mmCIF file of C-alpha atoms and ligand atoms in Angstrom:
data_model
loop_
_atom_site.group_PDB
_atom_site.id
_atom_site.type_symbol
_atom_site.label_atom_id
_atom_site.label_comp_id
_atom_site.label_asym_id
_atom_site.label_seq_id
_atom_site.Cartn_x
_atom_site.Cartn_y
_atom_site.Cartn_z
ATOM 1 C CA MET A 259 0.000 0.000 0.000
ATOM 2 C CA ARG A 260 1.895 3.030 -1.285
ATOM 3 C CA ILE A 261 0.706 6.535 -0.483
ATOM 4 C CA LEU A 262 1.776 9.659 -2.336
ATOM 5 C CA ILE A 263 1.081 13.027 -0.744
ATOM 6 C CA LEU A 264 1.106 16.026 -3.077
ATOM 7 C CA GLY A 265 2.503 18.877 -0.998
ATOM 8 C CA ALA A 266 4.131 18.886 2.396
ATOM 9 C CA GLY A 267 2.359 22.037 3.520
ATOM 10 C CA ALA A 268 0.136 22.389 6.572
ATOM 11 C CA ILE A 269 -2.418 19.694 5.720
ATOM 12 C CA GLY A 270 -0.183 17.334 3.716
ATOM 13 C CA GLY A 271 2.617 17.531 6.263
ATOM 14 C CA TYR A 272 0.275 17.075 9.227
ATOM 15 C CA PHE A 273 -1.626 14.057 7.943
ATOM 16 C CA GLY A 274 1.518 12.677 6.308
ATOM 17 C CA ALA A 275 3.164 12.636 9.729
ATOM 18 C CA ARG A 276 0.142 10.889 11.238
ATOM 19 C CA LEU A 277 0.164 8.267 8.455
ATOM 20 C CA ILE A 278 3.896 7.636 8.923
ATOM 21 C CA GLU A 279 3.360 7.226 12.671
ATOM 22 C CA ALA A 280 0.657 4.692 11.845
ATOM 23 C CA GLY A 281 3.180 2.702 9.803
ATOM 24 C CA ALA A 282 2.175 3.741 6.289
ATOM 25 C CA ASP A 283 4.534 3.822 3.316
ATOM 26 C CA VAL A 284 4.438 7.552 2.534
ATOM 27 C CA THR A 285 6.198 9.587 -0.159
ATOM 28 C CA PHE A 286 5.832 13.358 -0.484
ATOM 29 C CA LEU A 287 5.720 14.842 -3.990
ATOM 30 C CA VAL A 288 7.110 18.328 -3.503
ATOM 31 C CA ARG A 289 8.718 21.169 -5.419
ATOM 32 C CA PRO A 290 12.498 21.612 -5.289
ATOM 33 C CA ALA A 291 12.589 24.349 -2.601
ATOM 34 C CA ARG A 292 10.494 22.296 -0.183
ATOM 35 C CA ALA A 293 12.468 19.156 -1.024
ATOM 36 C CA ALA A 294 15.639 21.010 0.014
ATOM 37 C CA LEU A 295 14.049 22.211 3.277
ATOM 38 C CA LEU A 296 12.822 18.707 4.091
ATOM 39 C CA ALA A 297 16.224 17.214 3.286
ATOM 40 C CA GLU A 298 17.878 19.691 5.642
ATOM 41 C CA HIS A 299 15.452 19.667 8.582
ATOM 42 C CA GLY A 300 13.206 16.654 8.026
ATOM 43 C CA LEU A 301 9.467 17.014 8.601
ATOM 44 C CA ARG A 302 8.619 18.835 11.823
ATOM 45 C CA VAL A 303 5.072 18.974 13.121
ATOM 46 C CA PHE A 304 4.142 20.658 16.404
ATOM 47 C CA ALA A 305 0.819 19.110 17.262
ATOM 48 C CA THR A 306 -1.522 19.095 20.198
ATOM 49 C CA ARG A 307 -1.624 15.306 20.548
ATOM 50 C CA GLY A 308 2.105 14.873 20.033
ATOM 51 C CA ASP A 309 4.889 16.312 17.927
ATOM 52 C CA PHE A 310 6.530 14.562 14.980
ATOM 53 C CA ALA A 311 10.064 15.064 13.768
ATOM 54 C CA GLY A 312 11.973 12.903 11.365
ATOM 55 C CA PRO A 313 13.276 12.360 7.865
ATOM 56 C CA VAL A 314 10.713 11.702 5.151
ATOM 57 C CA ARG A 315 10.900 10.366 1.618
ATOM 58 C CA THR A 316 10.429 13.066 -1.022
ATOM 59 C CA ILE A 317 10.343 13.070 -4.806
ATOM 60 C CA VAL A 318 10.022 15.970 -7.254
ATOM 61 C CA ASP A 319 8.842 13.832 -10.194
ATOM 62 C CA VAL A 320 6.665 10.734 -10.241
ATOM 63 C CA ASP A 321 7.734 7.631 -12.143
ATOM 64 C CA SER A 322 5.278 4.982 -10.932
ATOM 65 C CA SER A 323 1.718 4.645 -9.775
ATOM 66 C CA TYR A 324 0.512 4.664 -6.148
ATOM 67 C CA ASP A 325 -2.473 3.119 -4.390
ATOM 68 C CA LEU A 326 -3.553 6.396 -2.814
ATOM 69 C CA VAL A 327 -2.713 9.956 -3.789
ATOM 70 C CA LEU A 328 -3.578 12.483 -1.118
ATOM 71 C CA LEU A 329 -3.976 15.938 -2.587
ATOM 72 C CA SER A 330 -3.273 18.818 -0.220
ATOM 73 C CA CYS A 331 -2.448 21.863 -2.332
ATOM 74 C CA LYS A 332 -4.248 25.197 -2.226
ATOM 75 C CA ALA A 333 -6.968 25.539 -4.863
ATOM 76 C CA TYR A 334 -4.970 28.031 -6.942
ATOM 77 C CA ASP A 335 -2.283 25.352 -7.467
ATOM 78 C CA LEU A 336 -4.757 22.698 -8.585
ATOM 79 C CA ASP A 337 -3.832 22.649 -12.282
ATOM 80 C CA SER A 338 -0.107 22.209 -11.619
ATOM 81 C CA ALA A 339 -0.882 19.628 -8.930
ATOM 82 C CA ILE A 340 -3.020 17.596 -11.341
ATOM 83 C CA ALA A 341 -0.232 17.645 -13.916
ATOM 84 C CA SER A 342 2.289 16.560 -11.259
ATOM 85 C CA ILE A 343 0.277 13.613 -9.928
ATOM 86 C CA ARG A 344 -0.919 12.356 -13.319
ATOM 87 C CA PRO A 345 1.818 9.660 -13.649
ATOM 88 C CA ALA A 346 0.988 8.438 -10.130
ATOM 89 C CA VAL A 347 -2.632 7.655 -10.992
ATOM 90 C CA GLY A 348 -2.958 4.120 -12.353
ATOM 91 C CA ALA A 349 -5.961 1.903 -12.965
ATOM 92 C CA ALA A 350 -6.509 1.092 -9.264
ATOM 93 C CA THR A 351 -5.364 4.387 -7.724
ATOM 94 C CA ARG A 352 -7.676 6.499 -5.581
ATOM 95 C CA VAL A 353 -7.165 10.259 -5.304
ATOM 96 C CA LEU A 354 -8.224 11.828 -2.011
ATOM 97 C CA PRO A 355 -8.424 15.626 -2.105
ATOM 98 C CA LEU A 356 -8.462 17.426 1.243
ATOM 99 C CA LEU A 357 -8.970 20.932 -0.104
ATOM 100 C CA ASN A 358 -11.724 23.108 1.291
ATOM 101 C CA GLY A 359 -14.596 23.785 -1.099
ATOM 102 C CA LEU A 360 -16.042 21.672 -3.882
ATOM 103 C CA ARG A 361 -15.039 23.028 -7.256
ATOM 104 C CA HIS A 362 -11.812 20.984 -7.385
ATOM 105 C CA LEU A 363 -13.888 17.797 -7.749
ATOM 106 C CA ASP A 364 -14.910 18.806 -11.276
ATOM 107 C CA ALA A 365 -11.290 19.287 -12.363
ATOM 108 C CA LEU A 366 -10.187 16.014 -10.739
ATOM 109 C CA ASP A 367 -13.094 14.060 -12.238
ATOM 110 C CA ALA A 368 -12.236 15.450 -15.672
ATOM 111 C CA ALA A 369 -8.567 14.552 -15.256
ATOM 112 C CA PHE A 370 -8.847 11.068 -13.741
ATOM 113 C CA GLY A 371 -12.465 9.903 -14.003
ATOM 114 C CA ALA A 372 -14.949 10.301 -11.151
ATOM 115 C CA GLY A 373 -14.578 6.669 -10.034
ATOM 116 C CA LYS A 374 -10.993 7.277 -8.939
ATOM 117 C CA VAL A 375 -11.673 10.488 -7.024
ATOM 118 C CA LEU A 376 -12.838 10.078 -3.443
ATOM 119 C CA GLY A 377 -14.588 12.782 -1.481
ATOM 120 C CA GLY A 378 -12.577 14.176 1.387
ATOM 121 C CA LEU A 379 -12.306 16.978 3.887
ATOM 122 C CA CYS A 380 -10.620 17.770 7.142
ATOM 123 C CA HIS A 381 -11.443 19.746 10.247
ATOM 124 C CA ILE A 382 -8.203 20.970 11.736
ATOM 125 C CA SER A 383 -6.349 24.246 12.119
ATOM 126 C CA VAL A 384 -2.714 24.010 11.055
ATOM 127 C CA THR A 385 -0.257 26.364 9.445
ATOM 128 C CA LEU A 386 3.004 26.090 7.547
ATOM 129 C CA GLU A 387 5.597 28.325 9.181
ATOM 130 C CA ALA A 388 8.315 30.210 7.309
ATOM 131 C CA ASP A 389 10.992 27.720 8.381
ATOM 132 C CA GLY A 390 8.947 24.793 7.019
ATOM 133 C CA ALA A 391 7.615 23.572 10.372
ATOM 134 C CA ILE A 392 3.911 22.804 10.699
ATOM 135 C CA ARG A 393 2.011 24.030 13.736
ATOM 136 C CA GLN A 394 -1.437 22.982 14.906
ATOM 137 C CA PHE A 395 -3.795 25.327 16.772
ATOM 138 C CA GLY A 396 -6.251 23.836 19.250
ATOM 139 C CA THR A 397 -7.397 20.242 19.474
ATOM 140 C CA LEU A 398 -9.690 19.932 16.454
ATOM 141 C CA GLU A 399 -8.563 17.039 14.217
ATOM 142 C CA ARG A 400 -10.851 15.147 11.882
ATOM 143 C CA LEU A 401 -10.260 13.627 8.460
ATOM 144 C CA THR A 402 -13.369 12.434 6.623
ATOM 145 C CA PHE A 403 -13.317 10.391 3.443
ATOM 146 C CA GLY A 404 -15.653 8.311 1.331
ATOM 147 C CA SER A 405 -16.630 7.311 -2.152
ATOM 148 C CA ARG A 406 -19.065 9.545 -4.008
ATOM 149 C CA ASP A 407 -20.657 6.859 -6.157
ATOM 150 C CA GLY A 408 -21.710 4.241 -3.622
ATOM 151 C CA GLU A 409 -18.810 1.957 -4.532
ATOM 152 C CA PRO A 410 -16.816 0.875 -1.477
ATOM 153 C CA VAL A 411 -13.498 2.569 -0.778
ATOM 154 C CA PRO A 412 -10.784 -0.046 -1.512
ATOM 155 C CA VAL A 413 -10.131 -2.006 1.667
ATOM 156 C CA ALA A 414 -6.411 -1.177 1.819
ATOM 157 C CA VAL A 415 -7.057 2.546 1.352
ATOM 158 C CA ASP A 416 -9.766 2.498 4.000
ATOM 159 C CA ALA A 417 -7.525 0.643 6.456
ATOM 160 C CA ALA A 418 -4.507 2.895 5.858
ATOM 161 C CA LEU A 419 -6.544 6.035 6.531
ATOM 162 C CA ARG A 420 -8.319 4.634 9.596
ATOM 163 C CA ALA A 421 -4.945 3.593 11.029
ATOM 164 C CA ILE A 422 -4.413 7.280 11.868
ATOM 165 C CA GLY A 423 -6.857 6.717 14.720
ATOM 166 C CA PRO A 424 -10.428 7.704 15.540
ATOM 167 C CA GLN A 425 -9.639 11.098 14.019
ATOM 168 C CA ALA A 426 -10.019 9.546 10.536
ATOM 169 C CA ALA A 427 -13.463 8.293 9.582
ATOM 170 C CA GLY A 428 -15.233 7.040 6.503
ATOM 171 C CA SER A 429 -18.534 8.675 5.552
ATOM 172 C CA ALA A 430 -21.445 7.185 3.642
ATOM 173 C CA ASP A 431 -22.429 10.730 2.598
ATOM 174 C CA VAL A 432 -19.095 12.374 2.029
ATOM 175 C CA LEU A 433 -20.553 14.896 -0.422
ATOM 176 C CA GLY A 434 -23.007 16.014 2.251
ATOM 177 C CA ALA A 435 -20.098 16.341 4.685
ATOM 178 C CA MET A 436 -18.189 18.401 2.115
ATOM 179 C CA TRP A 437 -21.194 20.705 1.694
ATOM 180 C CA ASP A 438 -21.496 21.111 5.484
ATOM 181 C CA LYS A 439 -17.838 22.104 5.644
ATOM 182 C CA PHE A 440 -18.225 24.342 2.574
ATOM 183 C CA VAL A 441 -21.013 26.299 4.253
ATOM 184 C CA PHE A 442 -19.034 26.462 7.504
ATOM 185 C CA ILE A 443 -15.783 27.631 5.916
ATOM 186 C CA ALA A 444 -17.512 30.120 3.611
ATOM 187 C CA THR A 445 -19.238 31.662 6.627
ATOM 188 C CA LEU A 446 -16.083 31.662 8.729
ATOM 189 C CA ALA A 447 -13.867 32.953 5.923
ATOM 190 C CA GLY A 448 -16.456 35.474 4.767
ATOM 191 C CA ALA A 449 -17.080 36.887 8.230
ATOM 192 C CA THR A 450 -13.498 36.901 9.517
ATOM 193 C CA CYS A 451 -12.057 38.362 6.275
ATOM 194 C CA LEU A 452 -14.795 40.991 5.982
ATOM 195 C CA MET A 453 -14.414 42.079 9.620
ATOM 196 C CA ARG A 454 -10.674 41.322 9.794
ATOM 197 C CA GLY A 455 -11.073 39.747 13.198
ATOM 198 C CA SER A 456 -11.573 36.488 15.056
ATOM 199 C CA VAL A 457 -15.003 35.026 15.823
ATOM 200 C CA GLY A 458 -14.723 36.354 19.394
ATOM 201 C CA GLU A 459 -13.903 39.855 18.195
ATOM 202 C CA ILE A 460 -16.808 39.855 15.736
ATOM 203 C CA VAL A 461 -19.454 38.611 18.159
ATOM 204 C CA ALA A 462 -18.278 41.069 20.820
ATOM 205 C CA THR A 463 -19.733 43.875 18.671
ATOM 206 C CA ALA A 464 -23.387 44.881 18.777
ATOM 207 C CA GLU A 465 -24.400 43.394 15.425
ATOM 208 C CA GLY A 466 -21.647 40.788 14.960
ATOM 209 C CA THR A 467 -23.620 37.686 15.891
ATOM 210 C CA ALA A 468 -26.597 38.680 13.757
ATOM 211 C CA LEU A 469 -24.354 39.289 10.746
ATOM 212 C CA VAL A 470 -22.642 35.912 11.124
ATOM 213 C CA ARG A 471 -26.011 34.171 11.399
ATOM 214 C CA ARG A 472 -27.273 35.975 8.282
ATOM 215 C CA LEU A 473 -24.181 35.067 6.289
ATOM 216 C CA HIS A 474 -24.522 31.448 7.415
ATOM 217 C CA ALA A 475 -28.168 31.437 6.324
ATOM 218 C CA GLU A 476 -27.196 32.767 2.884
ATOM 219 C CA CYS A 477 -24.557 30.033 2.456
ATOM 220 C CA ALA A 478 -26.840 27.300 3.811
ATOM 221 C CA GLN A 479 -29.544 28.332 1.335
ATOM 222 C CA VAL A 480 -27.144 27.609 -1.557
ATOM 223 C CA ALA A 481 -26.397 24.172 -0.108
ATOM 224 C CA ALA A 482 -30.096 23.419 0.233
ATOM 225 C CA ARG A 483 -30.844 24.493 -3.345
ATOM 226 C CA SER A 484 -27.931 22.300 -4.496
ATOM 227 C CA GLY A 485 -29.611 19.261 -2.941
ATOM 228 C CA HIS A 486 -27.560 19.196 0.265
ATOM 229 C CA PRO A 487 -29.629 20.844 2.999
ATOM 230 C CA LEU A 488 -27.833 21.115 6.324
ATOM 231 C CA ALA A 489 -29.319 18.945 9.064
ATOM 232 C CA ALA A 490 -30.724 21.179 11.822
ATOM 233 C CA GLU A 491 -28.296 19.800 14.431
ATOM 234 C CA ALA A 492 -25.327 20.289 12.089
ATOM 235 C CA ALA A 493 -26.360 23.877 11.425
ATOM 236 C CA GLU A 494 -26.754 24.594 15.141
ATOM 237 C CA ALA A 495 -23.399 22.976 15.953
ATOM 238 C CA ALA A 496 -21.717 25.086 13.243
ATOM 239 C CA LEU A 497 -23.390 28.257 14.445
ATOM 240 C CA ALA A 498 -22.301 27.564 18.008
ATOM 241 C CA ILE A 499 -18.672 27.603 16.833
ATOM 242 C CA LEU A 500 -19.178 30.550 14.488
ATOM 243 C CA THR A 501 -20.696 32.730 17.210
ATOM 244 C CA ALA A 502 -18.774 31.560 20.282
ATOM 245 C CA GLU A 503 -17.891 34.404 22.643
ATOM 246 C CA ARG A 504 -14.164 35.087 23.143
ATOM 247 C CA SER A 505 -13.301 32.491 20.458
ATOM 248 C CA PRO A 506 -9.862 33.120 18.910
ATOM 249 C CA LEU A 507 -10.920 31.176 15.787
ATOM 250 C CA LYS A 508 -9.967 32.755 12.454
ATOM 251 C CA SER A 509 -10.156 31.209 9.003
ATOM 252 C CA SER A 510 -6.975 30.206 7.231
ATOM 253 C CA MET A 511 -8.166 32.636 4.532
ATOM 254 C CA LEU A 512 -7.877 35.527 6.986
ATOM 255 C CA ARG A 513 -4.424 34.297 8.011
ATOM 256 C CA ASP A 514 -3.494 34.374 4.289
ATOM 257 C CA LEU A 515 -4.728 37.976 3.991
ATOM 258 C CA GLU A 516 -2.861 39.012 7.134
ATOM 259 C CA ARG A 517 0.440 37.734 5.771
ATOM 260 C CA GLY A 518 -0.089 39.140 2.278
ATOM 261 C CA ALA A 519 -0.437 35.696 0.698
ATOM 262 C CA ARG A 520 -2.704 34.590 -2.103
ATOM 263 C CA SER A 521 -6.125 33.429 -0.913
ATOM 264 C CA GLU A 522 -8.653 30.801 -1.952
ATOM 265 C CA GLY A 523 -11.319 33.520 -2.186
ATOM 266 C CA GLU A 524 -12.519 32.559 -5.653
ATOM 267 C CA HIS A 525 -12.533 28.844 -4.829
ATOM 268 C CA ILE A 526 -14.639 29.285 -1.687
ATOM 269 C CA LEU A 527 -16.553 32.574 -1.719
ATOM 270 C CA GLY A 528 -16.528 33.022 -5.519
ATOM 271 C CA ASP A 529 -17.763 29.513 -6.206
ATOM 272 C CA LEU A 530 -20.560 29.756 -3.637
ATOM 273 C CA ARG A 531 -21.629 33.171 -4.927
ATOM 274 C CA ARG A 532 -21.720 31.899 -8.529
ATOM 275 C CA ARG A 533 -23.854 28.943 -7.423
ATOM 276 C CA ALA A 534 -26.186 31.369 -5.580
ATOM 277 C CA GLU A 535 -26.505 33.498 -8.696
ATOM 278 C CA GLY A 536 -27.296 30.379 -10.722
ATOM 279 C CA PHE A 537 -30.279 29.771 -8.420
ATOM 280 C CA GLY A 538 -31.277 33.446 -8.450
ATOM 281 C CA LEU A 539 -30.612 33.703 -4.701
ATOM 282 C CA ASP A 540 -29.994 37.041 -3.014
ATOM 283 C CA THR A 541 -26.760 36.720 -1.004
ATOM 284 C CA PRO A 542 -25.611 40.282 -0.225
ATOM 285 C CA LEU A 543 -23.270 39.436 2.673
ATOM 286 C CA LEU A 544 -21.575 36.718 0.643
ATOM 287 C CA ALA A 545 -21.178 39.243 -2.197
ATOM 288 C CA ALA A 546 -19.658 41.782 0.222
ATOM 289 C CA ALA A 547 -17.164 39.241 1.585
ATOM 290 C CA LEU A 548 -16.200 38.139 -1.925
ATOM 291 C CA THR A 549 -15.767 41.744 -3.042
ATOM 292 C CA HIS A 550 -13.564 42.448 -0.020
ATOM 293 C CA VAL A 551 -11.277 39.544 -0.901
ATOM 294 C CA ARG A 552 -11.282 40.502 -4.603
ATOM 295 C CA VAL A 553 -10.157 44.030 -3.724
ATOM 296 C CA TYR A 554 -7.380 42.529 -1.588
ATOM 297 C CA GLU A 555 -6.302 40.217 -4.458
ATOM 298 C CA ALA A 556 -6.301 43.092 -6.962
ATOM 299 C CA GLY A 557 -4.122 45.184 -4.627
ATOM 300 C CA ARG A 558 -1.789 42.273 -4.123
ATOM 301 C CA ALA A 559 -1.478 41.660 -7.883
ATOM 302 C CA ALA A 560 -0.852 45.374 -8.519
ATOM 303 C CA ALA A 561 1.843 45.475 -5.820
ATOM 304 C CA GLN A 562 3.514 42.421 -7.341
ATOM 305 C CA ALA A 563 3.396 43.902 -10.844
ATOM 306 C CA GLY A 564 4.896 47.151 -9.496
ATOM 307 C CA ALA A 565 7.679 45.266 -7.761
ATOM 308 C CA ALA A 566 8.534 43.265 -10.888
HETATM 309 N N1 NDP B 249 -4.486 24.829 7.015
HETATM 310 C C1 NDP B 249 -5.646 24.449 7.536
HETATM 311 O O1 NDP B 249 -5.870 24.559 8.748
HETATM 312 C C2 NDP B 249 -6.698 23.852 6.680
HETATM 313 C C3 NDP B 249 -6.601 23.860 5.300
HETATM 314 N N2 NDP B 249 -7.575 23.250 4.553
HETATM 315 C C4 NDP B 249 -7.479 23.254 3.114
HETATM 316 O O2 NDP B 249 -6.425 22.385 2.716
HETATM 317 C C5 NDP B 249 -5.839 22.847 1.491
HETATM 318 C C6 NDP B 249 -4.335 22.971 1.694
HETATM 319 O O3 NDP B 249 -4.108 24.018 2.627
HETATM 320 P P1 NDP B 249 -2.753 24.161 3.445
HETATM 321 O O4 NDP B 249 -2.161 22.846 3.714
HETATM 322 O O5 NDP B 249 -3.067 25.068 4.566
HETATM 323 O O6 NDP B 249 -1.837 24.927 2.376
HETATM 324 P P2 NDP B 249 -0.242 25.096 2.405
HETATM 325 O O7 NDP B 249 0.043 26.291 1.577
HETATM 326 O O8 NDP B 249 0.268 25.052 3.785
HETATM 327 O O9 NDP B 249 0.274 23.796 1.666
HETATM 328 C C7 NDP B 249 0.052 23.559 0.313
HETATM 329 C C8 NDP B 249 1.277 22.851 -0.220
HETATM 330 O O10 NDP B 249 0.990 22.392 -1.526
HETATM 331 C C9 NDP B 249 2.213 22.420 -2.218
HETATM 332 N N3 NDP B 249 2.015 22.387 -3.669
HETATM 333 C C10 NDP B 249 1.181 23.120 -4.436
HETATM 334 N N4 NDP B 249 1.284 22.762 -5.722
HETATM 335 C C11 NDP B 249 2.224 21.796 -5.789
HETATM 336 C C12 NDP B 249 2.787 21.038 -6.853
HETATM 337 N N5 NDP B 249 2.397 21.198 -8.115
HETATM 338 N N6 NDP B 249 3.745 20.137 -6.545
HETATM 339 C C13 NDP B 249 4.151 19.954 -5.273
HETATM 340 N N7 NDP B 249 3.648 20.652 -4.212
HETATM 341 C C14 NDP B 249 2.695 21.562 -4.477
HETATM 342 C C15 NDP B 249 2.838 23.734 -1.800
HETATM 343 O O11 NDP B 249 4.198 23.619 -2.076
HETATM 344 P P3 NDP B 249 5.297 24.766 -1.841
HETATM 345 O O12 NDP B 249 5.635 24.640 -0.406
HETATM 346 O O13 NDP B 249 6.372 24.378 -2.777
HETATM 347 O O14 NDP B 249 4.607 26.064 -2.186
HETATM 348 C C16 NDP B 249 2.486 23.786 -0.319
HETATM 349 O O15 NDP B 249 3.506 23.301 0.509
HETATM 350 C C17 NDP B 249 -6.550 24.150 1.155
HETATM 351 O O16 NDP B 249 -7.584 23.931 0.250
HETATM 352 C C18 NDP B 249 -7.135 24.596 2.506
HETATM 353 O O17 NDP B 249 -8.272 25.405 2.374
HETATM 354 C C19 NDP B 249 -8.606 22.567 5.106
HETATM 355 C C20 NDP B 249 -8.741 22.522 6.468
HETATM 356 C C21 NDP B 249 -7.829 23.200 7.357
HETATM 357 C C1 KPL B 250 -11.780 26.541 10.018
HETATM 358 C C2 KPL B 250 -10.743 25.548 9.640
HETATM 359 C C3 KPL B 250 -9.498 25.779 10.450
HETATM 360 C C4 KPL B 250 -11.333 24.194 10.007
HETATM 361 O O1 KPL B 250 -10.728 23.110 9.501
HETATM 362 C C5 KPL B 250 -10.438 25.635 8.159
HETATM 363 O O2 KPL B 250 -10.740 24.770 7.398
HETATM 364 C C6 KPL B 250 -9.781 26.828 7.596
HETATM 365 O O3 KPL B 250 -9.667 27.855 8.260
HETATM 366 O O4 KPL B 250 -9.362 26.752 6.407
#
């Protein structure tokens, strides 16, 4: 059972470390700069349930197929990632994307055929630090996977992922789980980017909680019209996190904005807004959040062009 992980960033590095600890045969497909960093320092993960440090196997080009390819790039790198993993995807390979959002499934299905592309998502907060180390915030850790067509996940793939521990679980409705997370992350990213603050800072203001609840309702409406209505308990559980007093929670999209990095705004907020428009839904807060991130991206592109 050979596993290839595309990217040794926050998500790939974190779950790669957990798979290695569980005894899996893991190879990281990385770009030359990260390969050099990993060769020098190894993979270092500072995690709530235990740190990991050690050498890892890396490659910069693929020359054989793997049983499982775990995809953990940012959405804006999807095209290059697909090109890089193509030689690793053989007749029996399964590709497990862990990106936030949904739009990447279309590109992966087109590239490899829907039968080879599992559904996947993760609930965790981790970041890739400048020196290549990966740091986890808080205790949240959940990896969810499943087939999207009712066919069973190959036994070896299922076993390798579950070996991580109870934090990894198969889902009979992985698409529904991806929609739940999509609505959650769009609300969190939309609210925290628009207000440039944590959940706790937003809900400490007079109208913060009401705005978050309205944005969540807009996003949930798109899910419902797409055939994936949120279960009432799931919606309440999400809202409890999204409106928790004194919560330091921020989206990784806000962290990207704060450090001047490229964001997944189009992949998350843009995609949801386009779906809303397709249904003729009025989603003004989602539009405001998307516009905020678009203005940021335009400023970033202009600054880069000026510096070139
Ligand atoms: N961070 C988090 O807490 C969470 C993130 N997510 C989602 O997971 C996805 C990944 O995010 P995250 O791990 O934070 O992102 P990172 O930027 O930390 O990691 C992405 C990695 O992908 C690598 N990469 C991109 N393209 C290629 C390529 N063609 N070949 C090799 N490596 C490549 C990058 O390499 P290089 O280092 O060379 O640039 C980078 O290290 C996103 O969709 C995000 O929304 C989901 C839940 C939580
Ligand atoms: C909210 C969180 C940390 C949950 O996994 C996330 O997915 C993100 O910020 O990108």
